[in-house]
Amino acid sequence: MQHSTAHPFIYTAVPTRVIFGAGTRTGVADEAARLGMSRVLLVHGPAHRAEADRLAARLGHLFAGAYPRAAMHTPTSVTDEALALARECRADGIVAIGGGSATGLSKAIALRTDLPQIVLPTTYAGSEMSNILGETRNGLKTTLRDAAVQPETVIYDVELTLDLPAGMSGASGMNALAHAVEALYARDGNPIVSLIAEEGIRALYRALPRLGNDKRALKSRADALYGAWLCGLCLGSVAMALHHRLCHVIGGTFDLPHAETHAILLPHVLAYNAPAIAPVWSRLRKALRADDPALAFHRLGLATSDGHYRYSLEGIGMPADGIDHAVDLALAQPCWNPRAPKRAPLRALLRRAFGGKPPSSAD
């Protein structure tokens, strides 16, 4: 959606406090105290146990307990376990470290308890900047927006991303790019968010290819994390559309890895929407310096997957007979989209993504 100063809009600023830099995690105890936390529940996944232990030491007397089993797609069974621990240790605040799984669990606890949250991202997921929570119950993922799940503070520490493998960096970065791309044509978009989206897209699109050459380069990692923050701001500021709906439906139903699902689908949904978003297409061509933005994102996904995963829905575990089921679920939960979702072109979109083929807007 193209905006000008004459275009009516509503803009609500995201209330999260952001601390950005290198080594910023050392201030976690001060930030917890600032928020009035005296008994902190630390949540993380198995991959971040060592860093979580160091955070617990930094929290000192504020540390009350840790839940180490955050999981993809925020299963409610995991949330129930973490809630029981929160009550047992009488937690009055949450500190989460990790990717979208840890952030999702923190949000799910906050939704049920209204506890304040501090999130330390280790990937480029961006969900830490939003009031959105996706939860999975009995294989069905649902999404909600609620002010209660918006983290009070996000501590971006570039050093926490230095060991993120190049393939995971690429998938996570593509996930973040999807937030900004959808923000450009959001039904409730506005000129501020569009400017943020373009800057986030430029920063991430240029930084991601550099991470494979020197993954520990602080400057490249800082650029990527900066872009991810801006893309996350977009996710928290406007409504998403078909891309996010498809990713949540497919990821939750078939238990597919979240970031990789977004990375694979982004070019295909953008191509699907291309006939209906001419002004946005022009802005993306300028931001990416590419004639075909959908194809440019497809090539970026291929280049940055780095053998971490096969760049197709089939390659990350979606069954071939799941395509029609995914289309049924997507159409059963209608969402606004600049090009109305229709069964035949949606099926064609998913078939291309399933086979790892280039995107097309021909259907």
CSV table of C-alpha atoms in Angstrom, one decimal:
chain,number,residue,atom,x,y,z
A,1,MET,CA,0.0,0.0,0.0
A,2,GLN,CA,1.5,3.4,-1.0
A,3,HIS,CA,1.1,6.1,1.6
A,4,SER,CA,1.4,9.9,1.3
A,5,THR,CA,1.0,12.6,3.8
A,6,ALA,CA,-2.6,13.1,2.5
A,7,HIS,CA,-3.5,9.5,3.1
A,8,PRO,CA,-5.6,9.0,6.3
A,9,PHE,CA,-4.0,6.6,8.7
A,10,ILE,CA,-3.7,5.6,12.4
A,11,TYR,CA,-0.3,4.9,14.0
A,12,THR,CA,0.1,3.4,17.4
A,13,ALA,CA,3.7,3.3,18.7
A,14,VAL,CA,5.0,-0.1,20.1
A,15,PRO,CA,5.5,0.4,23.9
A,16,THR,CA,8.4,-2.0,24.3
A,17,ARG,CA,11.7,-0.6,25.7
A,18,VAL,CA,14.6,-1.6,23.4
A,19,ILE,CA,18.3,-2.0,24.6
A,20,PHE,CA,20.5,-2.6,21.6
A,21,GLY,CA,24.3,-3.2,21.4
A,22,ALA,CA,27.0,-5.7,22.1
A,23,GLY,CA,27.4,-7.0,25.6
A,24,THR,CA,24.0,-5.6,26.7
A,25,ARG,CA,23.0,-8.8,28.4
A,26,THR,CA,25.2,-7.9,31.3
A,27,GLY,CA,22.5,-5.4,32.3
A,28,VAL,CA,19.7,-7.9,32.7
A,29,ALA,CA,19.6,-7.7,36.5
A,30,ASP,CA,19.4,-3.9,36.5
A,31,GLU,CA,16.5,-4.1,33.9
A,32,ALA,CA,14.7,-6.7,36.0
A,33,ALA,CA,15.0,-4.5,39.1
A,34,ARG,CA,13.8,-1.5,37.1
A,35,LEU,CA,10.6,-3.5,36.2
A,36,GLY,CA,10.1,-4.4,39.8
A,37,MET,CA,11.0,-8.1,39.5
A,38,SER,CA,12.3,-9.8,42.6
A,39,ARG,CA,11.7,-13.5,41.7
A,40,VAL,CA,12.5,-14.1,38.0
A,41,LEU,CA,11.5,-17.2,36.1
A,42,LEU,CA,14.0,-17.8,33.3
A,43,VAL,CA,12.6,-19.6,30.2
A,44,HIS,CA,14.7,-21.1,27.4
A,45,GLY,CA,15.1,-24.1,25.1
A,46,PRO,CA,17.6,-26.9,25.4
A,47,ALA,CA,20.1,-25.2,23.0
A,48,HIS,CA,20.5,-22.2,25.3
A,49,ARG,CA,21.1,-23.9,28.6
A,50,ALA,CA,24.7,-22.6,29.0
A,51,GLU,CA,23.8,-19.0,28.2
A,52,ALA,CA,20.7,-19.3,30.5
A,53,ASP,CA,23.0,-20.5,33.3
A,54,ARG,CA,25.1,-17.4,32.8
A,55,LEU,CA,22.0,-15.2,32.9
A,56,ALA,CA,20.9,-16.9,36.1
A,57,ALA,CA,24.2,-16.0,37.6
A,58,ARG,CA,23.9,-12.4,36.5
A,59,LEU,CA,20.4,-12.2,38.0
A,60,GLY,CA,21.8,-13.3,41.3
A,61,HIS,CA,19.3,-13.1,44.2
A,62,LEU,CA,16.6,-12.2,41.7
A,63,PHE,CA,16.7,-15.7,40.1
A,64,ALA,CA,13.9,-17.9,41.3
A,65,GLY,CA,13.9,-20.8,38.8
A,66,ALA,CA,14.3,-21.9,35.2
A,67,TYR,CA,12.1,-23.7,32.7
A,68,PRO,CA,14.4,-25.2,30.0
A,69,ARG,CA,11.9,-26.9,27.6
A,70,ALA,CA,10.5,-24.1,25.3
A,71,ALA,CA,9.2,-25.7,22.1
A,72,MET,CA,8.3,-24.7,18.6
A,73,HIS,CA,4.8,-23.4,18.0
A,74,THR,CA,4.2,-22.9,21.7
A,75,PRO,CA,2.3,-26.1,22.6
A,76,THR,CA,-0.2,-25.5,25.4
A,77,SER,CA,1.1,-28.6,27.2
A,78,VAL,CA,4.5,-27.0,27.6
A,79,THR,CA,2.9,-23.7,28.7
A,80,ASP,CA,1.0,-25.6,31.4
A,81,GLU,CA,4.2,-27.1,32.7
A,82,ALA,CA,6.0,-23.7,32.8
A,83,LEU,CA,3.0,-22.1,34.5
A,84,ALA,CA,3.1,-24.7,37.3
A,85,LEU,CA,6.8,-23.9,37.8
A,86,ALA,CA,6.0,-20.2,37.8
A,87,ARG,CA,3.5,-20.7,40.6
A,88,GLU,CA,5.8,-23.0,42.5
A,89,CYS,CA,8.6,-20.5,42.6
A,90,ARG,CA,6.3,-17.5,43.1
A,91,ALA,CA,7.7,-15.7,40.0
A,92,ASP,CA,6.9,-12.1,39.6
A,93,GLY,CA,8.6,-11.6,36.3
A,94,ILE,CA,9.9,-13.6,33.2
A,95,VAL,CA,13.3,-13.5,31.4
A,96,ALA,CA,13.4,-15.4,28.1
A,97,ILE,CA,16.5,-16.2,26.1
A,98,GLY,CA,16.4,-17.9,22.7
A,99,GLY,CA,14.5,-17.7,19.4
A,100,GLY,CA,10.7,-17.6,18.8
A,101,SER,CA,10.1,-20.7,20.9
A,102,ALA,CA,11.4,-19.1,24.1
A,103,THR,CA,9.6,-15.8,23.3
A,104,GLY,CA,6.4,-17.6,22.6
A,105,LEU,CA,6.5,-19.4,25.9
A,106,SER,CA,7.2,-16.2,27.8
A,107,LYS,CA,4.2,-14.6,26.1
A,108,ALA,CA,2.0,-17.5,26.8
A,109,ILE,CA,2.8,-17.3,30.5
A,110,ALA,CA,2.3,-13.6,30.5
A,111,LEU,CA,-1.1,-13.9,28.9
A,112,ARG,CA,-2.2,-16.1,31.8
A,113,THR,CA,-0.5,-14.2,34.6
A,114,ASP,CA,0.2,-10.7,33.4
A,115,LEU,CA,3.8,-11.0,34.5
A,116,PRO,CA,6.3,-8.5,33.0
A,117,GLN,CA,8.7,-9.9,30.5
A,118,ILE,CA,12.3,-9.3,29.4
A,119,VAL,CA,13.3,-11.0,26.2
A,120,LEU,CA,16.9,-11.6,24.9
A,121,PRO,CA,16.6,-12.8,21.3
A,122,THR,CA,19.3,-15.1,19.8
A,123,THR,CA,17.8,-15.2,16.3
A,124,TYR,CA,16.1,-12.8,13.9
A,125,ALA,CA,12.5,-14.0,14.6
A,126,GLY,CA,11.2,-10.5,15.5
A,127,SER,CA,8.2,-11.8,17.5
A,128,GLU,CA,9.6,-10.2,20.6
A,129,MET,CA,8.5,-6.8,19.3
A,130,SER,CA,4.8,-7.8,18.8
A,131,ASN,CA,1.7,-8.3,20.8
A,132,ILE,CA,1.0,-11.5,18.8
A,133,LEU,CA,1.0,-15.1,20.2
A,134,GLY,CA,0.6,-18.3,18.3
A,135,GLU,CA,-0.3,-21.4,20.3
A,136,THR,CA,-0.8,-25.0,19.3
A,137,ARG,CA,-3.4,-27.2,20.9
A,138,ASN,CA,-4.1,-30.7,19.6
A,139,GLY,CA,-2.2,-30.0,16.4
A,140,LEU,CA,-4.1,-26.8,15.6
A,141,LYS,CA,-2.3,-23.5,15.8
A,142,THR,CA,-4.3,-20.4,16.6
A,143,THR,CA,-3.1,-16.8,16.8
A,144,LEU,CA,-4.2,-13.9,18.9
A,145,ARG,CA,-3.3,-10.3,19.6
A,146,ASP,CA,-3.3,-9.1,23.2
A,147,ALA,CA,-1.5,-6.3,25.0
A,148,ALA,CA,-0.7,-8.7,27.8
A,149,VAL,CA,1.8,-10.6,25.7
A,150,GLN,CA,3.8,-7.5,24.6
A,151,PRO,CA,7.2,-7.8,26.3
A,152,GLU,CA,8.1,-4.8,28.5
A,153,THR,CA,11.8,-4.9,27.5
A,154,VAL,CA,13.8,-6.5,24.7
A,155,ILE,CA,17.6,-6.7,25.2
A,156,TYR,CA,19.3,-7.1,21.8
A,157,ASP,CA,22.8,-8.3,22.3
A,158,VAL,CA,24.6,-8.8,19.0
A,159,GLU,CA,27.1,-11.2,20.7
A,160,LEU,CA,24.2,-13.6,21.4
A,161,THR,CA,23.8,-14.1,17.6
A,162,LEU,CA,27.5,-14.7,16.7
A,163,ASP,CA,27.2,-18.5,16.9
A,164,LEU,CA,23.9,-18.8,15.0
A,165,PRO,CA,24.7,-21.0,12.0
A,166,ALA,CA,24.6,-19.4,8.6
A,167,GLY,CA,21.7,-21.6,7.4
A,168,MET,CA,19.6,-20.9,10.5
A,169,SER,CA,20.5,-17.2,10.2
A,170,GLY,CA,19.2,-17.2,6.7
A,171,ALA,CA,15.9,-18.9,7.6
A,172,SER,CA,15.4,-16.7,10.6
A,173,GLY,CA,16.2,-13.6,8.6
A,174,MET,CA,13.8,-14.5,5.9
A,175,ASN,CA,11.1,-15.0,8.6
A,176,ALA,CA,11.8,-11.4,9.7
A,177,LEU,CA,11.7,-10.1,6.1
A,178,ALA,CA,8.2,-11.6,5.8
A,179,HIS,CA,7.0,-9.3,8.6
A,180,ALA,CA,8.2,-6.2,6.8
A,181,VAL,CA,7.0,-7.3,3.3
A,182,GLU,CA,3.5,-7.9,4.6
A,183,ALA,CA,3.6,-4.6,6.5
A,184,LEU,CA,4.1,-2.7,3.2
A,185,TYR,CA,0.7,-3.8,1.9
A,186,ALA,CA,-1.1,-4.2,5.3
A,187,ARG,CA,-4.8,-3.1,5.3
A,188,ASP,CA,-4.0,-0.9,8.4
A,189,GLY,CA,-0.6,0.3,7.1
A,190,ASN,CA,0.7,3.8,7.6
A,191,PRO,CA,3.7,5.8,6.3
A,192,ILE,CA,5.8,5.4,9.5
A,193,VAL,CA,5.6,1.6,9.4
A,194,SER,CA,6.2,1.6,5.6
A,195,LEU,CA,9.5,3.6,6.2
A,196,ILE,CA,10.5,1.2,9.0
A,197,ALA,CA,9.7,-1.8,6.8
A,198,GLU,CA,11.8,-0.5,3.9
A,199,GLU,CA,14.8,0.2,6.1
A,200,GLY,CA,14.5,-3.3,7.8
A,201,ILE,CA,14.3,-5.0,4.4
A,202,ARG,CA,17.3,-3.2,3.1
A,203,ALA,CA,19.4,-3.9,6.2
A,204,LEU,CA,18.5,-7.6,6.4
A,205,TYR,CA,18.6,-8.3,2.7
A,206,ARG,CA,22.1,-7.0,2.4
A,207,ALA,CA,23.4,-8.4,5.7
A,208,LEU,CA,22.2,-12.0,5.3
A,209,PRO,CA,24.5,-13.1,2.4
A,210,ARG,CA,27.6,-11.8,4.3
A,211,LEU,CA,26.9,-14.0,7.3
A,212,GLY,CA,27.9,-17.2,5.4
A,213,ASN,CA,31.3,-15.8,4.7
A,214,ASP,CA,32.2,-14.6,8.2
A,215,LYS,CA,29.5,-15.5,10.7
A,216,ARG,CA,31.3,-14.0,13.6
A,217,ALA,CA,31.7,-10.5,11.9
A,218,LEU,CA,30.2,-8.2,14.5
A,219,LYS,CA,29.3,-5.5,12.0
A,220,SER,CA,27.4,-7.9,9.7
A,221,ARG,CA,25.6,-9.5,12.7
A,222,ALA,CA,24.7,-6.0,14.0
A,223,ASP,CA,23.3,-5.0,10.7
A,224,ALA,CA,21.2,-8.2,10.5
A,225,LEU,CA,19.9,-7.8,14.1
A,226,TYR,CA,19.1,-4.1,13.5
A,227,GLY,CA,17.1,-5.2,10.4
A,228,ALA,CA,15.3,-7.9,12.3
A,229,TRP,CA,14.4,-5.5,15.1
A,230,LEU,CA,12.8,-3.1,12.5
A,231,CYS,CA,11.0,-6.0,10.8
A,232,GLY,CA,9.7,-7.1,14.2
A,233,LEU,CA,8.4,-3.6,14.8
A,234,CYS,CA,6.3,-4.0,11.7
A,235,LEU,CA,4.9,-7.3,12.9
A,236,GLY,CA,3.8,-5.6,16.2
A,237,SER,CA,2.4,-2.5,14.5
A,238,VAL,CA,0.1,-3.7,11.7
A,239,ALA,CA,-2.0,-6.7,10.8
A,240,MET,CA,-0.4,-9.5,8.8
A,241,ALA,CA,-2.1,-11.3,5.8
A,242,LEU,CA,-2.0,-14.5,3.7
A,243,HIS,CA,1.7,-15.2,4.2
A,244,HIS,CA,1.5,-15.4,8.0
A,245,ARG,CA,-1.8,-17.3,7.9
A,246,LEU,CA,-0.4,-20.0,5.6
A,247,CYS,CA,2.8,-20.3,7.7
A,248,HIS,CA,0.8,-20.7,10.9
A,249,VAL,CA,-1.6,-23.2,9.4
A,250,ILE,CA,1.1,-25.3,7.8
A,251,GLY,CA,3.7,-25.1,10.6
A,252,GLY,CA,1.2,-25.9,13.3
A,253,THR,CA,-0.6,-28.7,11.4
A,254,PHE,CA,2.5,-30.5,10.2
A,255,ASP,CA,4.9,-29.5,13.0
A,256,LEU,CA,7.3,-27.9,10.5
A,257,PRO,CA,10.2,-25.6,11.6
A,258,HIS,CA,8.8,-22.1,12.0
A,259,ALA,CA,11.6,-20.0,10.4
A,260,GLU,CA,12.1,-22.4,7.5
A,261,THR,CA,8.4,-22.4,6.7
A,262,HIS,CA,8.4,-18.6,6.5
A,263,ALA,CA,11.6,-18.6,4.4
A,264,ILE,CA,10.2,-21.0,1.8
A,265,LEU,CA,6.8,-19.4,1.5
A,266,LEU,CA,7.8,-15.7,1.4
A,267,PRO,CA,8.7,-15.5,-2.3
A,268,HIS,CA,5.6,-17.5,-3.3
A,269,VAL,CA,3.1,-15.5,-1.4
A,270,LEU,CA,4.7,-12.3,-2.6
A,271,ALA,CA,4.4,-13.5,-6.2
A,272,TYR,CA,0.8,-14.5,-5.6
A,273,ASN,CA,0.0,-10.9,-4.4
A,274,ALA,CA,2.1,-9.1,-7.0
A,275,PRO,CA,-0.8,-8.3,-9.4
A,276,ALA,CA,-2.6,-6.5,-6.6
A,277,ILE,CA,0.3,-4.5,-5.0
A,278,ALA,CA,1.9,-2.6,-7.9
A,279,PRO,CA,3.1,0.4,-5.7
A,280,VAL,CA,4.6,-2.0,-3.1
A,281,TRP,CA,6.2,-4.0,-5.9
A,282,SER,CA,7.9,-0.8,-7.1
A,283,ARG,CA,9.1,0.0,-3.5
A,284,LEU,CA,10.5,-3.5,-3.1
A,285,ARG,CA,12.3,-3.3,-6.5
A,286,LYS,CA,14.0,-0.1,-5.2
A,287,ALA,CA,14.9,-1.5,-1.8
A,288,LEU,CA,16.3,-4.8,-3.2
A,289,ARG,CA,17.7,-3.3,-6.4
A,290,ALA,CA,16.1,-6.2,-8.2
A,291,ASP,CA,13.6,-6.3,-11.1
A,292,ASP,CA,11.6,-9.2,-9.6
A,293,PRO,CA,11.4,-9.0,-5.8
A,294,ALA,CA,9.8,-12.4,-5.4
A,295,LEU,CA,12.5,-14.1,-7.4
A,296,ALA,CA,15.2,-12.1,-5.5
A,297,PHE,CA,13.8,-13.4,-2.2
A,298,HIS,CA,13.7,-17.0,-3.6
A,299,ARG,CA,17.4,-16.7,-4.6
A,300,LEU,CA,18.3,-15.3,-1.2
A,301,GLY,CA,16.6,-18.2,0.5
A,302,LEU,CA,18.4,-20.7,-1.7
A,303,ALA,CA,21.8,-19.0,-1.2
A,304,THR,CA,21.4,-18.7,2.6
A,305,SER,CA,20.0,-22.1,3.4
A,306,ASP,CA,23.6,-23.3,3.3
A,307,GLY,CA,22.8,-27.0,3.5
A,308,HIS,CA,20.9,-26.4,6.7
A,309,TYR,CA,17.7,-27.5,5.1
A,310,ARG,CA,16.3,-28.4,1.7
A,311,TYR,CA,14.6,-25.2,0.4
A,312,SER,CA,11.2,-26.7,-0.1
A,313,LEU,CA,8.2,-27.6,2.0
A,314,GLU,CA,8.9,-31.3,1.1
A,315,GLY,CA,12.4,-30.8,2.3
A,316,ILE,CA,11.4,-29.7,5.8
A,317,GLY,CA,8.9,-32.5,6.3
A,318,MET,CA,5.5,-31.5,4.8
A,319,PRO,CA,3.7,-34.5,3.3
A,320,ALA,CA,2.5,-34.3,-0.3
A,321,ASP,CA,-1.1,-35.2,0.7
A,322,GLY,CA,-1.1,-32.3,3.1
A,323,ILE,CA,-1.4,-29.6,0.4
A,324,ASP,CA,-5.2,-29.9,0.0
A,325,HIS,CA,-5.6,-30.0,3.7
A,326,ALA,CA,-3.6,-26.9,4.2
A,327,VAL,CA,-5.7,-25.1,1.5
A,328,ASP,CA,-8.9,-26.2,3.3
A,329,LEU,CA,-7.6,-24.9,6.6
A,330,ALA,CA,-6.4,-21.6,5.1
A,331,LEU,CA,-9.8,-20.9,3.5
A,332,ALA,CA,-11.7,-22.0,6.6
A,333,GLN,CA,-10.0,-19.2,8.6
A,334,PRO,CA,-10.5,-16.2,6.3
A,335,CYS,CA,-8.0,-13.4,6.5
A,336,TRP,CA,-7.7,-10.1,4.6
A,337,ASN,CA,-5.2,-10.1,1.8
A,338,PRO,CA,-4.7,-7.7,-1.1
A,339,ARG,CA,-5.5,-10.5,-3.6
A,340,ALA,CA,-8.4,-12.7,-2.4
A,341,PRO,CA,-7.3,-16.2,-1.5
A,342,LYS,CA,-8.8,-18.7,-4.0
A,343,ARG,CA,-8.5,-22.5,-3.9
A,344,ALA,CA,-6.9,-23.2,-7.3
A,345,PRO,CA,-4.1,-20.6,-7.2
A,346,LEU,CA,-3.4,-21.4,-3.5
A,347,ARG,CA,-3.0,-25.0,-4.4
A,348,ALA,CA,-0.6,-24.1,-7.2
A,349,LEU,CA,1.3,-21.8,-4.9
A,350,LEU,CA,1.8,-24.6,-2.3
A,351,ARG,CA,2.7,-27.1,-5.0
A,352,ARG,CA,5.6,-24.8,-6.2
A,353,ALA,CA,6.7,-24.2,-2.6
A,354,PHE,CA,6.5,-28.0,-1.9
A,355,GLY,CA,8.8,-28.8,-4.8
A,356,GLY,CA,11.2,-25.9,-4.2
A,357,LYS,CA,10.4,-24.3,-7.6
A,358,PRO,CA,10.7,-20.6,-8.4
A,359,PRO,CA,7.7,-18.4,-7.5
A,360,SER,CA,5.1,-17.3,-10.1
A,361,SER,CA,2.2,-15.0,-10.3
A,362,ALA,CA,0.8,-16.5,-13.4
A,363,ASP,CA,-2.1,-18.5,-11.7
